[in-house]
Amino acid sequence: MLRLVLGVLRSRRAQAVTLAVLAVLSVAAGTAAPLYATAADRAVVAAELRTATPAERAITFTAEVSAVDGHESSLNDLRGQALAMTGENTLTQAAGVLVPGRAGVGGPSPVSAPVAARDGVCAHLPLLAGTCPAGAGGAVLSDPTARALGVAVGDDLVFQANRAEQPVTLKVAGVYDPAAALRDADPYWAGRVELTPQPLRAVNPIFVDENTVDSLAADTVVAMLDLYAGPDALTADNAAAVAALLKAELGMPGITVANGLPQLLRRIQSTRDVLGLAAPLGAVQLLVVCWFVLLMAVAYTAAGRRTELALGMLRGAPARHRTLLALGPTALVLVLAAPFGVALGWLLVRLLTWATFAGQAPVPLDGTALLAAAGTLLLVMASAAIAEQRAHGGSLLDALRQVPARRGRRFGLLEPAVIVIALAAVGQSYASADDDGGLALLVPLLLALVAGLLTARLIRPAATAYGANLLHRGRLAAGLASLQVARRPGADRLVALTVVAVALVGQTFSAWDVAGAAARERAELELGAARVLTVYAASRPALLDAVRTADPQGTWAMAVTRQPEGGDLLLGVDSSRLAAVAAWPGLADTTAAEVAAALRPKTADPVTVTGGELGLSVYVVTDLGAAMDVSAVLTGPHGEPVTGAFEIGKQVGPAVYRAAVPQCAQAPGCRLAWLSFTRSPHELQLTGLSQFGPDRTLLSATEISSASRWRPQFGAEPEVTLFNGAQARAAAALEGAQAPQPGSKDYISLHYVPADPRHISTDIRLAVADGPVPLPVVAAGPRRLAHTRELSKITPLQALARPADVRHVSPVLPGAAADGVMFDLELADRLADTRDNTVTLQVWLNDQAPADAVDRLRKAGLVPVGDETVAARVVRYQEQGAGLALRLHLAAAVLSVLLVALAMLVLAATDRRGRAAELSALRVQGLPGGAAARAARLGNLAMIAVAAPVGALTAVASWTLSAPARAVLTSAAESLPIPDPDLRVVAPAVVAAAALLLLAALLAGRSLNRATARGDENTAGVRR
């Protein structure tokens, strides 16, 4: 029997080859689904980890603990509580302490650099000189800190912890390079800005051995325990297991927890979930089309063998032999084609991942893929057996006929079942808020199937009626073509397949176009400008000055600070350049110019020093007992920190004290930020401020005594009371006492009373009030923010909470998207009360920035460490779950059209002999040759002409009805509307698919014409 089965295949080589090709494609589609899903899953995890920041790869625990009896027990308590919350895990631990204070105490330029100890820090500090401290008393400084303090290896360094009674002398053991310490975004630092070394920053931490910490005599220290994932700690294989250990965000009273790693793992899992749903659907779409085409091919092949089997039955062939001849050839082809299908599926996935994934990853042929291939093969074989049985199940008379019988109008359960399922899917996807996307993703495919089946159901009666009408009107070619569509066994199936294929092309290209547009819109909103540089600068004012130096006209660059705060993003911008540089979104309901004006109200003029010396006029009311140190903190001409030191004598009476500030003699001068006193200065009355070289009065007695000219440090209001001469005299009059009389009746003074006598500050500030309070802000978010007190206080630039005035609320803002707050960077810095920077510094560039923009900024004093464009961010989004799934959908849509075109050619080749015989017979009966040729061409063209527009309309309808599916496939942000597809992109794709199918129809018609012509020649020869 095997020889007989092989003989059947040899007699119909074309049909056998076609069946084998379709079987290979079906098994390839079944194999490709799990392979691509696995490869894309690994690519998604790799892409997320590649772009994850050190803060996102770590969980940090921070607590201020007592160090009176030593810090070790408190640190161990923190470690125990943290590990109790996280459980056993594979993350790397790094514990340590941070001691805030000032280095270089007693020297000309002390800096507020903390001392820190951290596990294994020496391995992460590239040394420029000296060694890492290995015992008590040694310290290693950053290069900027050493230069600011004027110390080198082997020198003494005086450090005084905050609220410590006496300073401690440390020995400089080494100097490290902060720029090299940041190389490759070392996750060791866990995203701790206060701990991470930064180029140009003089207040980088001073690292010591843990044995040195207790000798600093600090009352309290900041204890830290970090759990971070190293470069190879997270992979696609173990990410789920690590996430299972960290199911929820961690937290505990008294401990500040930064849950960067749990949030990263949740984002990865969310992306994997979307990919796990969307990626297989592309293969399912291709598999459905392959399945239908394969069933058509099997049915046509079986129909061609009906006469042979009927003759065998008449000649007495046993039933088992007839069954084997009916099913054996198809089954043998399917089984032999399966291994090639598995290989082709693997090869297609390998090529697709190589061409589209950012990194080449192996694609192993695992057990899941082999099981999927086996399941696909069994499904195809079962479907083919049913198709064969239906083809051979008719009467003997029908099997002996050479002309296909008219098909009845049977109405099965398939159409209503698909319609009910599609309607249920659409309704459920809209009604269920908890739908995870699985049901929603099926809606487009189900709607395409409904449209295809309904069109196939209607095409036969419509073609019959239309063809009869045309024949009655004498239009023979069109009438015969219509009747052929009505009588042709596979015409309705071909119409259904064409509708489905064209609809899938329209849906997929619409999703691809919208996904690209949504990704670009999201990228522009989140970045804020066409290009964003992350930089390091000596300070925030230095950032502003460097950008203004590189771009003096303010046409292409803007200084920005970025600070995540809870669920919001705080953006400090140079509002004078906002309109020129920011990529202003069309969804915003206000203009950039209006926002800039709202952020920059009129304020008091800053106190600007343009001389080399600063003079402070002071009247000492009572004997101080000892001289008092007073520091003038200024911002230099280029944003650099400048400090001037006064030593106020203890003698009673007026005097003018001078502090050298030579940097301020350089244009445009220095801005005075605050005066700092080491103890309560209530015995001092400040009566004037001046400069020398050139000489000029900065604040007269009247101006300096103005209550609106000064303010206490934010957060110190309960401890610090400001008063001037008028207020002192009024208070004395109420008490019946005489106020102390300085040399001038106008002065300013302040009184400090600590809230806790155990913690007495040595940094009591009198700040210049040259910034607006409350700080004007513009918010992105819901309208209610303008009327509620949700944003009554914010913490700009990581400072203490301070009042905010919400001037306007817009749905979106550049850089902050739909959740954020924007404020003027310069004004916020005036209110920051700190020169240390712990927020991300950026430079936004518009699309008009010159090619050497980065070099200009580097020359101005900035150190670029990150560079991202909108295009790069779009690529990053397209490497996430839905973006990778859409690539498979595109490939499936294109292959579906090719399969339908192949099916048309196969069916035409299978039906060619019988159709040519019919036309030849009609030619004998008098049908003109031209009419016969046109009838041969028009049959297939008519099916495509009807089905392609229906498929295009189905794509439009499904796009409208499947909003949840659009949201999943396009990865559109929840707070942003999904854009409409661009017809300039989608229409050419649909037209190209229809043109390919029309070309296949024309080729099929030409083949039929040639066969008819040969039949005419044979008929003419017989006649002769």
PDB file of N, CA, C and O in Angstrom, residues 291-335:
ATOM      1  N   TRP A 291      -4.016  27.290   8.625  1.00  0.00           N
ATOM      2  CA  TRP A 291      -4.956  26.186   8.825  1.00  0.00           C
ATOM      3  C   TRP A 291      -6.068  26.214   7.776  1.00  0.00           C
ATOM      4  O   TRP A 291      -6.385  25.204   7.153  1.00  0.00           O
ATOM      5  N   PHE A 292      -6.656  27.402   7.564  1.00  0.00           N
ATOM      6  CA  PHE A 292      -7.716  27.514   6.570  1.00  0.00           C
ATOM      7  C   PHE A 292      -7.204  27.214   5.161  1.00  0.00           C
ATOM      8  O   PHE A 292      -7.856  26.518   4.378  1.00  0.00           O
ATOM      9  N   VAL A 293      -6.026  27.750   4.837  1.00  0.00           N
ATOM     10  CA  VAL A 293      -5.467  27.507   3.506  1.00  0.00           C
ATOM     11  C   VAL A 293      -5.165  26.019   3.329  1.00  0.00           C
ATOM     12  O   VAL A 293      -5.422  25.431   2.263  1.00  0.00           O
ATOM     13  N   LEU A 294      -4.638  25.413   4.383  1.00  0.00           N
ATOM     14  CA  LEU A 294      -4.323  23.988   4.307  1.00  0.00           C
ATOM     15  C   LEU A 294      -5.591  23.153   4.106  1.00  0.00           C
ATOM     16  O   LEU A 294      -5.616  22.211   3.299  1.00  0.00           O
ATOM     17  N   LEU A 295      -6.652  23.501   4.825  1.00  0.00           N
ATOM     18  CA  LEU A 295      -7.910  22.773   4.655  1.00  0.00           C
ATOM     19  C   LEU A 295      -8.464  22.947   3.247  1.00  0.00           C
ATOM     20  O   LEU A 295      -9.013  21.997   2.665  1.00  0.00           O
ATOM     21  N   MET A 296      -8.321  24.148   2.689  1.00  0.00           N
ATOM     22  CA  MET A 296      -8.760  24.352   1.307  1.00  0.00           C
ATOM     23  C   MET A 296      -7.959  23.475   0.356  1.00  0.00           C
ATOM     24  O   MET A 296      -8.514  22.832  -0.545  1.00  0.00           O
ATOM     25  N   ALA A 297      -6.636  23.450   0.571  1.00  0.00           N
ATOM     26  CA  ALA A 297      -5.793  22.640  -0.311  1.00  0.00           C
ATOM     27  C   ALA A 297      -6.136  21.159  -0.182  1.00  0.00           C
ATOM     28  O   ALA A 297      -6.207  20.420  -1.179  1.00  0.00           O
ATOM     29  N   VAL A 298      -6.365  20.702   1.061  1.00  0.00           N
ATOM     30  CA  VAL A 298      -6.731  19.305   1.264  1.00  0.00           C
ATOM     31  C   VAL A 298      -8.058  18.995   0.602  1.00  0.00           C
ATOM     32  O   VAL A 298      -8.232  17.953  -0.065  1.00  0.00           O
ATOM     33  N   ALA A 299      -9.020  19.908   0.770  1.00  0.00           N
ATOM     34  CA  ALA A 299     -10.337  19.681   0.172  1.00  0.00           C
ATOM     35  C   ALA A 299     -10.246  19.619  -1.344  1.00  0.00           C
ATOM     36  O   ALA A 299     -10.874  18.752  -1.984  1.00  0.00           O
ATOM     37  N   TYR A 300      -9.484  20.512  -1.946  1.00  0.00           N
ATOM     38  CA  TYR A 300      -9.353  20.502  -3.409  1.00  0.00           C
ATOM     39  C   TYR A 300      -8.625  19.254  -3.888  1.00  0.00           C
ATOM     40  O   TYR A 300      -8.984  18.642  -4.900  1.00  0.00           O
ATOM     41  N   THR A 301      -7.554  18.885  -3.145  1.00  0.00           N
ATOM     42  CA  THR A 301      -6.834  17.676  -3.542  1.00  0.00           C
ATOM     43  C   THR A 301      -7.730  16.449  -3.425  1.00  0.00           C
ATOM     44  O   THR A 301      -7.729  15.564  -4.295  1.00  0.00           O
ATOM     45  N   ALA A 302      -8.503  16.397  -2.351  1.00  0.00           N
ATOM     46  CA  ALA A 302      -9.423  15.274  -2.172  1.00  0.00           C
ATOM     47  C   ALA A 302     -10.492  15.253  -3.257  1.00  0.00           C
ATOM     48  O   ALA A 302     -10.867  14.188  -3.768  1.00  0.00           O
ATOM     49  N   ALA A 303     -10.978  16.453  -3.623  1.00  0.00           N
ATOM     50  CA  ALA A 303     -11.990  16.514  -4.676  1.00  0.00           C
ATOM     51  C   ALA A 303     -11.435  15.994  -5.995  1.00  0.00           C
ATOM     52  O   ALA A 303     -12.145  15.364  -6.796  1.00  0.00           O
ATOM     53  N   GLY A 304     -10.148  16.226  -6.231  1.00  0.00           N
ATOM     54  CA  GLY A 304      -9.536  15.739  -7.455  1.00  0.00           C
ATOM     55  C   GLY A 304      -9.393  14.234  -7.490  1.00  0.00           C
ATOM     56  O   GLY A 304      -9.280  13.637  -8.565  1.00  0.00           O
ATOM     57  N   ARG A 305      -9.372  13.606  -6.280  1.00  0.00           N
ATOM     58  CA  ARG A 305      -9.234  12.157  -6.229  1.00  0.00           C
ATOM     59  C   ARG A 305     -10.570  11.438  -6.037  1.00  0.00           C
ATOM     60  O   ARG A 305     -10.607  10.229  -5.881  1.00  0.00           O
ATOM     61  N   ARG A 306     -11.662  12.177  -6.012  1.00  0.00           N
ATOM     62  CA  ARG A 306     -12.963  11.543  -5.779  1.00  0.00           C
ATOM     63  C   ARG A 306     -13.313  10.532  -6.883  1.00  0.00           C
ATOM     64  O   ARG A 306     -13.809   9.436  -6.611  1.00  0.00           O
ATOM     65  N   THR A 307     -13.036  10.936  -8.123  1.00  0.00           N
ATOM     66  CA  THR A 307     -13.393  10.035  -9.233  1.00  0.00           C
ATOM     67  C   THR A 307     -12.594   8.742  -9.150  1.00  0.00           C
ATOM     68  O   THR A 307     -13.128   7.641  -9.382  1.00  0.00           O
ATOM     69  N   GLU A 308     -11.302   8.848  -8.793  1.00  0.00           N
ATOM     70  CA  GLU A 308     -10.476   7.656  -8.686  1.00  0.00           C
ATOM     71  C   GLU A 308     -10.998   6.723  -7.594  1.00  0.00           C
ATOM     72  O   GLU A 308     -11.089   5.498  -7.780  1.00  0.00           O
ATOM     73  N   LEU A 309     -11.354   7.283  -6.459  1.00  0.00           N
ATOM     74  CA  LEU A 309     -11.860   6.449  -5.375  1.00  0.00           C
ATOM     75  C   LEU A 309     -13.221   5.854  -5.725  1.00  0.00           C
ATOM     76  O   LEU A 309     -13.544   4.719  -5.337  1.00  0.00           O
ATOM     77  N   ALA A 310     -14.027   6.613  -6.475  1.00  0.00           N
ATOM     78  CA  ALA A 310     -15.329   6.089  -6.890  1.00  0.00           C
ATOM     79  C   ALA A 310     -15.156   4.903  -7.833  1.00  0.00           C
ATOM     80  O   ALA A 310     -15.857   3.879  -7.727  1.00  0.00           O
ATOM     81  N   LEU A 311     -14.188   5.051  -8.744  1.00  0.00           N
ATOM     82  CA  LEU A 311     -13.919   3.914  -9.659  1.00  0.00           C
ATOM     83  C   LEU A 311     -13.394   2.711  -8.897  1.00  0.00           C
ATOM     84  O   LEU A 311     -13.714   1.558  -9.221  1.00  0.00           O
ATOM     85  N   GLY A 312     -12.565   2.975  -7.883  1.00  0.00           N
ATOM     86  CA  GLY A 312     -12.068   1.868  -7.066  1.00  0.00           C
ATOM     87  C   GLY A 312     -13.190   1.162  -6.333  1.00  0.00           C
ATOM     88  O   GLY A 312     -13.192  -0.072  -6.197  1.00  0.00           O
ATOM     89  N   MET A 313     -14.161   1.936  -5.862  1.00  0.00           N
ATOM     90  CA  MET A 313     -15.288   1.324  -5.189  1.00  0.00           C
ATOM     91  C   MET A 313     -16.114   0.480  -6.160  1.00  0.00           C
ATOM     92  O   MET A 313     -16.579  -0.614  -5.829  1.00  0.00           O
ATOM     93  N   LEU A 314     -16.284   0.992  -7.421  1.00  0.00           N
ATOM     94  CA  LEU A 314     -17.029   0.224  -8.413  1.00  0.00           C
ATOM     95  C   LEU A 314     -16.318  -1.077  -8.765  1.00  0.00           C
ATOM     96  O   LEU A 314     -16.946  -2.084  -9.105  1.00  0.00           O
ATOM     97  N   ARG A 315     -14.988  -1.059  -8.680  1.00  0.00           N
ATOM     98  CA  ARG A 315     -14.226  -2.255  -9.029  1.00  0.00           C
ATOM     99  C   ARG A 315     -14.024  -3.182  -7.834  1.00  0.00           C
ATOM    100  O   ARG A 315     -13.258  -4.145  -7.908  1.00  0.00           O
ATOM    101  N   GLY A 316     -14.614  -2.868  -6.712  1.00  0.00           N
ATOM    102  CA  GLY A 316     -14.589  -3.770  -5.575  1.00  0.00           C
ATOM    103  C   GLY A 316     -13.405  -3.627  -4.657  1.00  0.00           C
ATOM    104  O   GLY A 316     -13.088  -4.576  -3.920  1.00  0.00           O
ATOM    105  N   ALA A 317     -12.718  -2.488  -4.640  1.00  0.00           N
ATOM    106  CA  ALA A 317     -11.586  -2.284  -3.720  1.00  0.00           C
ATOM    107  C   ALA A 317     -12.097  -2.301  -2.283  1.00  0.00           C
ATOM    108  O   ALA A 317     -13.145  -1.724  -1.977  1.00  0.00           O
ATOM    109  N   PRO A 318     -11.382  -2.965  -1.352  1.00  0.00           N
ATOM    110  CA  PRO A 318     -11.816  -3.022   0.047  1.00  0.00           C
ATOM    111  C   PRO A 318     -11.909  -1.621   0.656  1.00  0.00           C
ATOM    112  O   PRO A 318     -11.191  -0.699   0.262  1.00  0.00           O
ATOM    113  N   ALA A 319     -12.773  -1.497   1.645  1.00  0.00           N
ATOM    114  CA  ALA A 319     -12.985  -0.189   2.295  1.00  0.00           C
ATOM    115  C   ALA A 319     -11.712   0.324   2.947  1.00  0.00           C
ATOM    116  O   ALA A 319     -11.408   1.512   2.903  1.00  0.00           O
ATOM    117  N   ARG A 320     -10.924  -0.599   3.581  1.00  0.00           N
ATOM    118  CA  ARG A 320      -9.694  -0.124   4.239  1.00  0.00           C
ATOM    119  C   ARG A 320      -8.692   0.409   3.230  1.00  0.00           C
ATOM    120  O   ARG A 320      -7.951   1.338   3.522  1.00  0.00           O
ATOM    121  N   HIS A 321      -8.661  -0.180   2.049  1.00  0.00           N
ATOM    122  CA  HIS A 321      -7.759   0.330   1.020  1.00  0.00           C
ATOM    123  C   HIS A 321      -8.209   1.705   0.541  1.00  0.00           C
ATOM    124  O   HIS A 321      -7.385   2.594   0.304  1.00  0.00           O
ATOM    125  N   ARG A 322      -9.527   1.847   0.362  1.00  0.00           N
ATOM    126  CA  ARG A 322     -10.026   3.159  -0.090  1.00  0.00           C
ATOM    127  C   ARG A 322      -9.759   4.232   0.980  1.00  0.00           C
ATOM    128  O   ARG A 322      -9.392   5.356   0.657  1.00  0.00           O
ATOM    129  N   THR A 323      -9.943   3.847   2.248  1.00  0.00           N
ATOM    130  CA  THR A 323      -9.666   4.809   3.328  1.00  0.00           C
ATOM    131  C   THR A 323      -8.187   5.184   3.354  1.00  0.00           C
ATOM    132  O   THR A 323      -7.825   6.365   3.528  1.00  0.00           O
ATOM    133  N   LEU A 324      -7.318   4.202   3.182  1.00  0.00           N
ATOM    134  CA  LEU A 324      -5.887   4.479   3.178  1.00  0.00           C
ATOM    135  C   LEU A 324      -5.504   5.361   1.995  1.00  0.00           C
ATOM    136  O   LEU A 324      -4.681   6.273   2.125  1.00  0.00           O
ATOM    137  N   LEU A 325      -6.098   5.097   0.838  1.00  0.00           N
ATOM    138  CA  LEU A 325      -5.808   5.936  -0.324  1.00  0.00           C
ATOM    139  C   LEU A 325      -6.358   7.344  -0.151  1.00  0.00           C
ATOM    140  O   LEU A 325      -5.821   8.300  -0.714  1.00  0.00           O
ATOM    141  N   ALA A 326      -7.465   7.466   0.603  1.00  0.00           N
ATOM    142  CA  ALA A 326      -8.045   8.795   0.815  1.00  0.00           C
ATOM    143  C   ALA A 326      -7.233   9.603   1.822  1.00  0.00           C
ATOM    144  O   ALA A 326      -6.967  10.799   1.625  1.00  0.00           O
ATOM    145  N   LEU A 327      -6.835   8.955   2.916  1.00  0.00           N
ATOM    146  CA  LEU A 327      -6.169   9.690   4.000  1.00  0.00           C
ATOM    147  C   LEU A 327      -4.651   9.542   3.975  1.00  0.00           C
ATOM    148  O   LEU A 327      -3.942  10.419   4.481  1.00  0.00           O
ATOM    149  N   GLY A 328      -4.146   8.459   3.437  1.00  0.00           N
ATOM    150  CA  GLY A 328      -2.719   8.183   3.499  1.00  0.00           C
ATOM    151  C   GLY A 328      -1.831   9.224   2.857  1.00  0.00           C
ATOM    152  O   GLY A 328      -0.849   9.678   3.478  1.00  0.00           O
ATOM    153  N   PRO A 329      -2.103   9.653   1.609  1.00  0.00           N
ATOM    154  CA  PRO A 329      -1.218  10.641   0.987  1.00  0.00           C
ATOM    155  C   PRO A 329      -1.106  11.929   1.790  1.00  0.00           C
ATOM    156  O   PRO A 329      -0.006  12.466   1.993  1.00  0.00           O
ATOM    157  N   THR A 330      -2.244  12.427   2.258  1.00  0.00           N
ATOM    158  CA  THR A 330      -2.208  13.685   3.033  1.00  0.00           C
ATOM    159  C   THR A 330      -1.465  13.495   4.347  1.00  0.00           C
ATOM    160  O   THR A 330      -0.628  14.326   4.732  1.00  0.00           O
ATOM    161  N   ALA A 331      -1.752  12.404   5.052  1.00  0.00           N
ATOM    162  CA  ALA A 331      -1.087  12.168   6.333  1.00  0.00           C
ATOM    163  C   ALA A 331       0.415  12.008   6.156  1.00  0.00           C
ATOM    164  O   ALA A 331       1.209  12.516   6.954  1.00  0.00           O
ATOM    165  N   LEU A 332       0.823  11.300   5.118  1.00  0.00           N
ATOM    166  CA  LEU A 332       2.250  11.109   4.882  1.00  0.00           C
ATOM    167  C   LEU A 332       2.951  12.433   4.607  1.00  0.00           C
ATOM    168  O   LEU A 332       4.044  12.698   5.124  1.00  0.00           O
ATOM    169  N   VAL A 333       2.320  13.276   3.796  1.00  0.00           N
ATOM    170  CA  VAL A 333       2.912  14.599   3.508  1.00  0.00           C
ATOM    171  C   VAL A 333       3.035  15.422   4.780  1.00  0.00           C
ATOM    172  O   VAL A 333       4.069  16.074   5.036  1.00  0.00           O
ATOM    173  N   LEU A 334       1.985  15.402   5.616  1.00  0.00           N
ATOM    174  CA  LEU A 334       2.014  16.196   6.849  1.00  0.00           C
ATOM    175  C   LEU A 334       3.104  15.712   7.798  1.00  0.00           C
ATOM    176  O   LEU A 334       3.833  16.522   8.390  1.00  0.00           O
ATOM    177  N   VAL A 335       3.237  14.397   7.943  1.00  0.00           N
ATOM    178  CA  VAL A 335       4.254  13.861   8.863  1.00  0.00           C
ATOM    179  C   VAL A 335       5.656  14.170   8.367  1.00  0.00           C
ATOM    180  O   VAL A 335       6.542  14.561   9.138  1.00  0.00           O
TER     181      VAL A 335
END
